[in-house]
PDB file of N, CA and C in Angstrom:
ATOM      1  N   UNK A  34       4.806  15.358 -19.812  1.00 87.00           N
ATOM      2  CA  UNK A  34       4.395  16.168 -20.940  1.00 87.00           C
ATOM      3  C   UNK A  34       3.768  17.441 -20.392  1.00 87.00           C
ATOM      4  N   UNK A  35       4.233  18.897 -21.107  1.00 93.00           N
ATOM      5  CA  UNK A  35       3.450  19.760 -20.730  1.00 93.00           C
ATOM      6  C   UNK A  35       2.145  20.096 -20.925  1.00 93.00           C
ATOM      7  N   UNK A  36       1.286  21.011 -20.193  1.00 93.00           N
ATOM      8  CA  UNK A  36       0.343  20.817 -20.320  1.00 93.00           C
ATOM      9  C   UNK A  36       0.089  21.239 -21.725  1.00 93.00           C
ATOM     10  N   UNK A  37       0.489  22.243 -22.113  1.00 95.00           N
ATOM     11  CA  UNK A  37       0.054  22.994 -23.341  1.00 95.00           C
ATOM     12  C   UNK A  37       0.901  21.866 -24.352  1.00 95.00           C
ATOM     13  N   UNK A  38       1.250  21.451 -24.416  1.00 94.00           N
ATOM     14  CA  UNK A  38       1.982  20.201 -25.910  1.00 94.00           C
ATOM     15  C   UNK A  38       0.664  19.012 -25.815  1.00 94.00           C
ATOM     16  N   UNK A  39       0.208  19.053 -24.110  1.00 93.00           N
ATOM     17  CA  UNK A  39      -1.071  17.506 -24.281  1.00 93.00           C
ATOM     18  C   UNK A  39      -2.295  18.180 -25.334  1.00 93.00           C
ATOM     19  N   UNK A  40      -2.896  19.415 -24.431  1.00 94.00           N
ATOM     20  CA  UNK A  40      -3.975  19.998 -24.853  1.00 94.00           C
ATOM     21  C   UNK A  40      -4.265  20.038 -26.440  1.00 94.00           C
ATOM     22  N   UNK A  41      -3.661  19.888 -27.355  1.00 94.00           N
ATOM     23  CA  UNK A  41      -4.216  19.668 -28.640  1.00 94.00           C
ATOM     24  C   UNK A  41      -4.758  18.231 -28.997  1.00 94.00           C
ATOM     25  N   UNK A  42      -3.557  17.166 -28.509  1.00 95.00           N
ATOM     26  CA  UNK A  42      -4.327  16.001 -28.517  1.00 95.00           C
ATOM     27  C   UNK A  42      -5.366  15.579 -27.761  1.00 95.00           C
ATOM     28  N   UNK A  43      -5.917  15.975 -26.874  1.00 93.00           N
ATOM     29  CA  UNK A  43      -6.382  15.332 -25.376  1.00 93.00           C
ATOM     30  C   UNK A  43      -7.683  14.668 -25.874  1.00 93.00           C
ATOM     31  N   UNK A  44      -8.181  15.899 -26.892  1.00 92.00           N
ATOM     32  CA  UNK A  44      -9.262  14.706 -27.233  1.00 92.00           C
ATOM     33  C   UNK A  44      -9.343  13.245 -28.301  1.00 92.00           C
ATOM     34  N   UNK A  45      -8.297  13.098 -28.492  1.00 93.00           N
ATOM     35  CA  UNK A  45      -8.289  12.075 -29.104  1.00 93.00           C
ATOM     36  C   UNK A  45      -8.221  10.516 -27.882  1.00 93.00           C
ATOM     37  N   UNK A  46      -7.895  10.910 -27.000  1.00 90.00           N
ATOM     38  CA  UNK A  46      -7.693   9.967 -25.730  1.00 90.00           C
ATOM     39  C   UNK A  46      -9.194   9.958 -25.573  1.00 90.00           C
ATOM     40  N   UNK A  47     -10.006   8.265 -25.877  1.00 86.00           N
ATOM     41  CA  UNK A  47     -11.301   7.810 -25.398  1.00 86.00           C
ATOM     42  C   UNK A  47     -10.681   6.848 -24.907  1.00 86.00           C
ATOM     43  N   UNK A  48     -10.955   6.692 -23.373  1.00 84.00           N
ATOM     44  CA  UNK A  48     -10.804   5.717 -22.597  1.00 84.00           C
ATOM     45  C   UNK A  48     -12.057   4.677 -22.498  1.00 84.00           C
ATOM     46  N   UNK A  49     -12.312   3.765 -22.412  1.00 82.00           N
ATOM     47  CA  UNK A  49     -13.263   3.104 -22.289  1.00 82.00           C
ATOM     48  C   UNK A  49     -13.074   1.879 -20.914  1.00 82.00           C
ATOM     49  N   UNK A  50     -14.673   1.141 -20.222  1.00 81.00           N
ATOM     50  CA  UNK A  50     -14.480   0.630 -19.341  1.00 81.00           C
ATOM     51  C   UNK A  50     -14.687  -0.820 -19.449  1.00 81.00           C
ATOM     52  N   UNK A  51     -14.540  -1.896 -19.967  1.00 83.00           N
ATOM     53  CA  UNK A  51     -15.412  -3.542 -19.811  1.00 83.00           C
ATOM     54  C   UNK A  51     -14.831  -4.335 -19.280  1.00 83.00           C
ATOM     55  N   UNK A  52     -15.925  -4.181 -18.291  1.00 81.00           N
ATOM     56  CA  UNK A  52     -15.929  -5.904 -17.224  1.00 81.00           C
ATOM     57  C   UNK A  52     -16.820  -6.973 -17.878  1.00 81.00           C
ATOM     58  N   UNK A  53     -16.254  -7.693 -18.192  1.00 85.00           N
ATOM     59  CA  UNK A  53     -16.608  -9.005 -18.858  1.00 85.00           C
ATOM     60  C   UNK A  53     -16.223 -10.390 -18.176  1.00 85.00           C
ATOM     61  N   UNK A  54     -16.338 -11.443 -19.139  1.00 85.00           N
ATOM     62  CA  UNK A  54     -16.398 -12.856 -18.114  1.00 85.00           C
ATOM     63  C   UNK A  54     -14.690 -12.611 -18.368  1.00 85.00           C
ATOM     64  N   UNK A  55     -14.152 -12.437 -19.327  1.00 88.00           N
ATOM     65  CA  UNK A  55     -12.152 -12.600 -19.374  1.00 88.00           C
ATOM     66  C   UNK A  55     -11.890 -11.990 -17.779  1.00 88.00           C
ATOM     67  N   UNK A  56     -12.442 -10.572 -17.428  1.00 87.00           N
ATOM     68  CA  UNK A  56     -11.892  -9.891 -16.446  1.00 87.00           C
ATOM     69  C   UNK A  56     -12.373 -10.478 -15.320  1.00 87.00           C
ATOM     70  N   UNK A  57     -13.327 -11.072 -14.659  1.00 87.00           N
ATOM     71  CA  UNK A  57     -13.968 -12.087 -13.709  1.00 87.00           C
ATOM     72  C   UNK A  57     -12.793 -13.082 -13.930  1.00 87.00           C
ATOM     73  N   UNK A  58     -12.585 -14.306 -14.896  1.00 90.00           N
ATOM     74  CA  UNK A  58     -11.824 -15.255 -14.825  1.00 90.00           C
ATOM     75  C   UNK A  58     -10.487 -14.669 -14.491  1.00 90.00           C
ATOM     76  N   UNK A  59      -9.553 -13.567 -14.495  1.00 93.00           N
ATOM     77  CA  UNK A  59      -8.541 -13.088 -14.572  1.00 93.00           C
ATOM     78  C   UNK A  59      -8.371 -12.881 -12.641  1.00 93.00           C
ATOM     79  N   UNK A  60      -9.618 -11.446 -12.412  1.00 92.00           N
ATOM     80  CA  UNK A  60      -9.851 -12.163 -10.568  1.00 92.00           C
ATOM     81  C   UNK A  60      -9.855 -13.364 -10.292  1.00 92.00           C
ATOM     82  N   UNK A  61     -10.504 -14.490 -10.834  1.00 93.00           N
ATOM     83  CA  UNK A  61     -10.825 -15.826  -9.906  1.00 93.00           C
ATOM     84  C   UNK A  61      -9.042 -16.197  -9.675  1.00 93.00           C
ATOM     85  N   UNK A  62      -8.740 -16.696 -11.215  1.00 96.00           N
ATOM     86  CA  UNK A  62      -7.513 -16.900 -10.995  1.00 96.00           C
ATOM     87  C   UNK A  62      -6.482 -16.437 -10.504  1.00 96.00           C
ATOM     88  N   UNK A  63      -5.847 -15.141 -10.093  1.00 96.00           N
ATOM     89  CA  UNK A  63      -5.332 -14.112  -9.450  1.00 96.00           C
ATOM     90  C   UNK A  63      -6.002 -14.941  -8.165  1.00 96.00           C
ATOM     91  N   UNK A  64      -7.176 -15.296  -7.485  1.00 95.00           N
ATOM     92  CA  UNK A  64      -7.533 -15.396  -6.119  1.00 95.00           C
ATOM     93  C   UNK A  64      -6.759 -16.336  -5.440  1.00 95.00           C
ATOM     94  N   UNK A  65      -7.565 -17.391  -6.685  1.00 97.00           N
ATOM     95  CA  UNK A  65      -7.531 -18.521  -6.721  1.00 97.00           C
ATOM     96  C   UNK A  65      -5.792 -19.092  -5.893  1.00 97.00           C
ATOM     97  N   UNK A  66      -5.036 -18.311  -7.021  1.00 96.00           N
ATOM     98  CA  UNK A  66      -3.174 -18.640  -6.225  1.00 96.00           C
ATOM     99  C   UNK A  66      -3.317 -18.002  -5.222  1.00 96.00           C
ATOM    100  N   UNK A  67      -3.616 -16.896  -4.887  1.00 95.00           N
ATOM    101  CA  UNK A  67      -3.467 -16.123  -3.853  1.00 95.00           C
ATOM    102  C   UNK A  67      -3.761 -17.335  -2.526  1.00 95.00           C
ATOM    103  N   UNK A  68      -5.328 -17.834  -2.659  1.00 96.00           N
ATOM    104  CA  UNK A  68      -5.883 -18.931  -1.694  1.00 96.00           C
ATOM    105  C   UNK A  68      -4.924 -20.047  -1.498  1.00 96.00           C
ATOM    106  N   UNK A  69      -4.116 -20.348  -2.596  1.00 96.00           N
ATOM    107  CA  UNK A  69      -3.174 -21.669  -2.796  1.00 96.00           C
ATOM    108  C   UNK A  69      -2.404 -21.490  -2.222  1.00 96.00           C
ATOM    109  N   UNK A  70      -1.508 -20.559  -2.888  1.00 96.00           N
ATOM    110  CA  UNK A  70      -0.187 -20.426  -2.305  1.00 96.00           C
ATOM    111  C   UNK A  70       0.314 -19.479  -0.859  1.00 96.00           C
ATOM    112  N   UNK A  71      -1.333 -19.281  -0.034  1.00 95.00           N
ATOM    113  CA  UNK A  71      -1.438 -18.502   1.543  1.00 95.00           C
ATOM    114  C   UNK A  71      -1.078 -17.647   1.565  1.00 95.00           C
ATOM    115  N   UNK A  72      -1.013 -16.576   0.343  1.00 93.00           N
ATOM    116  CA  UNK A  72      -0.850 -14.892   0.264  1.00 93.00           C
ATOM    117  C   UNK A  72      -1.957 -14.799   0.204  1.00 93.00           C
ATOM    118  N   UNK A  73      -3.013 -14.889   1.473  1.00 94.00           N
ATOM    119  CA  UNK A  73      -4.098 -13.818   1.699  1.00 94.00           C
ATOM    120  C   UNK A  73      -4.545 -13.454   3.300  1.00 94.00           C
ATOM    121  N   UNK A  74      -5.445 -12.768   3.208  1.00 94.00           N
ATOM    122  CA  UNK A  74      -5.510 -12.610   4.654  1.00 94.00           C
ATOM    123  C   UNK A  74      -5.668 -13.382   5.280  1.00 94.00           C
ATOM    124  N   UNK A  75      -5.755 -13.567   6.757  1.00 95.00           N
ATOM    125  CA  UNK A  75      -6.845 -14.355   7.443  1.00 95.00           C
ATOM    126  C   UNK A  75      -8.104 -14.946   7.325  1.00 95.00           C
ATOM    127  N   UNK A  76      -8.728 -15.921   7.297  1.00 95.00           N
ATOM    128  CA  UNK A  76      -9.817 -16.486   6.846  1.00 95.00           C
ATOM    129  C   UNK A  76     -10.887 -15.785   5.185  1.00 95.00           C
ATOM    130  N   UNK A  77      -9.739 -15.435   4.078  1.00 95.00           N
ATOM    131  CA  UNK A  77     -10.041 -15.196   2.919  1.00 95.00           C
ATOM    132  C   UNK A  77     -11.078 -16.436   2.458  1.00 95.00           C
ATOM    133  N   UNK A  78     -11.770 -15.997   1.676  1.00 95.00           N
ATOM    134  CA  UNK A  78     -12.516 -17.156   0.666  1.00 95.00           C
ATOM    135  C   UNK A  78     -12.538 -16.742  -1.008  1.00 95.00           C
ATOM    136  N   UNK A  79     -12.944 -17.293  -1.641  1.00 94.00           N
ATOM    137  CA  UNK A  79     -13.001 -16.881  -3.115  1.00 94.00           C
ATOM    138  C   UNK A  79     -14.397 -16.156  -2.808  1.00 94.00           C
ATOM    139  N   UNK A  80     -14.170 -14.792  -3.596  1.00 92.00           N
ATOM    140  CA  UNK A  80     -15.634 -14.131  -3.293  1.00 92.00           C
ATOM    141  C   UNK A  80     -15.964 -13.691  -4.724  1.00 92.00           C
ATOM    142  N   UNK A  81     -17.164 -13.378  -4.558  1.00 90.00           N
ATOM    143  CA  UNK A  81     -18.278 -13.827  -5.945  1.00 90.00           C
ATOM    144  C   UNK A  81     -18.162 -12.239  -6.372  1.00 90.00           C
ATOM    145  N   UNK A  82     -17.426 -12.715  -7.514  1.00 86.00           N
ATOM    146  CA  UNK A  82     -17.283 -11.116  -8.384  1.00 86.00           C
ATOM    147  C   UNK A  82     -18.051 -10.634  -8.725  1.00 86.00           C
ATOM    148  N   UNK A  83     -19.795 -11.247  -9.114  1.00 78.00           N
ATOM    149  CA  UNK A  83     -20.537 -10.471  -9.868  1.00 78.00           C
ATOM    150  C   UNK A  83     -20.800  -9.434  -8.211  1.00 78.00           C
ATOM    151  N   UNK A  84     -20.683 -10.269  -7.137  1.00 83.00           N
ATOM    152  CA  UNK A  84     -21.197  -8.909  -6.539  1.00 83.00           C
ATOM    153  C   UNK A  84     -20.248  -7.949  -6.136  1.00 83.00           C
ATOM    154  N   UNK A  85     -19.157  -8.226  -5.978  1.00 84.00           N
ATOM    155  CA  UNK A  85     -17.807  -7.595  -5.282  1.00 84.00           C
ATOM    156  C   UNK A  85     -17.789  -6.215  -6.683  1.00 84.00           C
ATOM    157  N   UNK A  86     -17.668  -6.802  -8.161  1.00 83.00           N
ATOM    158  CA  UNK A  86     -17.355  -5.787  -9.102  1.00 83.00           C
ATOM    159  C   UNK A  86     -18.742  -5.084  -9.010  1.00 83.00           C
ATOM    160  N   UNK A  87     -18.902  -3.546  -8.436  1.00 83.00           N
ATOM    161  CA  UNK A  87     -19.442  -2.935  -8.684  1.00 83.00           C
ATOM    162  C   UNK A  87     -19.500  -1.688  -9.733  1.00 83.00           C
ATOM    163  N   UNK A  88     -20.224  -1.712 -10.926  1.00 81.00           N
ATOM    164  CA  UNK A  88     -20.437  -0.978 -12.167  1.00 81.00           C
ATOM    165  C   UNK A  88     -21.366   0.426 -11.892  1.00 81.00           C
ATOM    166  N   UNK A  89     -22.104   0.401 -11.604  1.00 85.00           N
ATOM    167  CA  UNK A  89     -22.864   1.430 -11.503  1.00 85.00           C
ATOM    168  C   UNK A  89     -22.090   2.990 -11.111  1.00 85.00           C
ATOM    169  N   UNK A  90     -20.948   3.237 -10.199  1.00 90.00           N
ATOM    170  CA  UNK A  90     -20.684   4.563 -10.255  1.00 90.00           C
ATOM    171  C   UNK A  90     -19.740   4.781 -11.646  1.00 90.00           C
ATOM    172  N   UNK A  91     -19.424   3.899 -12.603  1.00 82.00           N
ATOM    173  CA  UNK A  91     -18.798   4.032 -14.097  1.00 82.00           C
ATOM    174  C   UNK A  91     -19.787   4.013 -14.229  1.00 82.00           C
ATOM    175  N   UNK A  92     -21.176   3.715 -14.600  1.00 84.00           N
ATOM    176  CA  UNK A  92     -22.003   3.771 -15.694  1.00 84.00           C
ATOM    177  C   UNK A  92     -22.772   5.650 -15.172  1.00 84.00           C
ATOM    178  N   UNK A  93     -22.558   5.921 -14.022  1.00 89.00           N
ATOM    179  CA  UNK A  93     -22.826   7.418 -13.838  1.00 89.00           C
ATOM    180  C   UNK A  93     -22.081   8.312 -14.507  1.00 89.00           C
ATOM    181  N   UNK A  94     -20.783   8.147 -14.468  1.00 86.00           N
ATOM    182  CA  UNK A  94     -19.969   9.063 -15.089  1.00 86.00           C
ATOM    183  C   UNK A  94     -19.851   9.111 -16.653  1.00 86.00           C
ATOM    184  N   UNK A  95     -20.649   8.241 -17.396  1.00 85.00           N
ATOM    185  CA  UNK A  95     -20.566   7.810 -18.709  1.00 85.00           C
ATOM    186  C   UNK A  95     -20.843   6.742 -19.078  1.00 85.00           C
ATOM    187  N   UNK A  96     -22.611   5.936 -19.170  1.00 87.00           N
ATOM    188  CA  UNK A  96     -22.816   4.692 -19.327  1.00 87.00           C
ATOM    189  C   UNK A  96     -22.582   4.424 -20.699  1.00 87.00           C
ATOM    190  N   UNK A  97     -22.064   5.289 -21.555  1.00 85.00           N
ATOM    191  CA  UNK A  97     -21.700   5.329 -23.506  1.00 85.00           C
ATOM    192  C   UNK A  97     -20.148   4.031 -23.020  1.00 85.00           C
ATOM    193  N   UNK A  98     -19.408   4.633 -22.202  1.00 83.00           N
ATOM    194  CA  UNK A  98     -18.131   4.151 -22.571  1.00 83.00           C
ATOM    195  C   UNK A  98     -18.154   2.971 -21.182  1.00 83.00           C
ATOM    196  N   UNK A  99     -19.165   2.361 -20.805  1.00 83.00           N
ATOM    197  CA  UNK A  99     -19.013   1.025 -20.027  1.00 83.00           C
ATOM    198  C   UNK A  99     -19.601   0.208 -20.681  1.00 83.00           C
ATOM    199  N   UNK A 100     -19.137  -1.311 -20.724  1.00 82.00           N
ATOM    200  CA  UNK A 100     -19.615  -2.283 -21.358  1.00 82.00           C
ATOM    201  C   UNK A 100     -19.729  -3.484 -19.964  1.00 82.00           C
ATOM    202  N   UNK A 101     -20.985  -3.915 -19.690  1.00 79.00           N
ATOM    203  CA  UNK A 101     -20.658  -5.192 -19.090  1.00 79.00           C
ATOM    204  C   UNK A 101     -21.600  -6.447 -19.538  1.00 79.00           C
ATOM    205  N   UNK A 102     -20.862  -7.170 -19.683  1.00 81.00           N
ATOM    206  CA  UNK A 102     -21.005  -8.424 -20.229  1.00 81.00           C
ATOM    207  C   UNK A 102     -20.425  -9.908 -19.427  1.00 81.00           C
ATOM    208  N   UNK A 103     -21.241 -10.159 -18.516  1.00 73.00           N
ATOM    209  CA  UNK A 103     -20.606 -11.434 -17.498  1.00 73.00           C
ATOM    210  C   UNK A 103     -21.803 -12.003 -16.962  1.00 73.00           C
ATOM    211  N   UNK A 104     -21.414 -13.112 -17.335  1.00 59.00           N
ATOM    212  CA  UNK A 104     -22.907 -14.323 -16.887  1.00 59.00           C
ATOM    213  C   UNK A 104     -22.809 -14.232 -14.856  1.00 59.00           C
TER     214      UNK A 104
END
């Protein structure tokens, strides 16, 4: 699309960000086969999303449009 045909709509595009428990369970499981079925690296383990997903440089750029919600 050209630029000048986007530029009238552009602001209607709100992107938004949420990591929640769905998106955690979606990694585990994604790992989880990965661990099963030996598509991973060398000595992989299941690693702990609350710390791996890091939020804070999204909540800099716009903490309005991040949501996190995960036990």
């Amino acid at each position: 699309m050209k630029r000048d045909d986007l530029a009238p709509i552009w602001a209607d595009y709100v992107y938004r960000v949420r990591l929640d428990d769905r998106l955690i369970e979606i990694l585990k499981t994604h790992s989880a086969w990965r661990l099963d079925s030996g598509n991973h690296p060398p000595g992989a383990a299941m690693p702990d999303f609350s710390k791996v997903v890091v939020a804070e440089p999204l909540k800099k750029v716009d903490p309005a449009r991040v949501t996190l919600s995960w036990k």
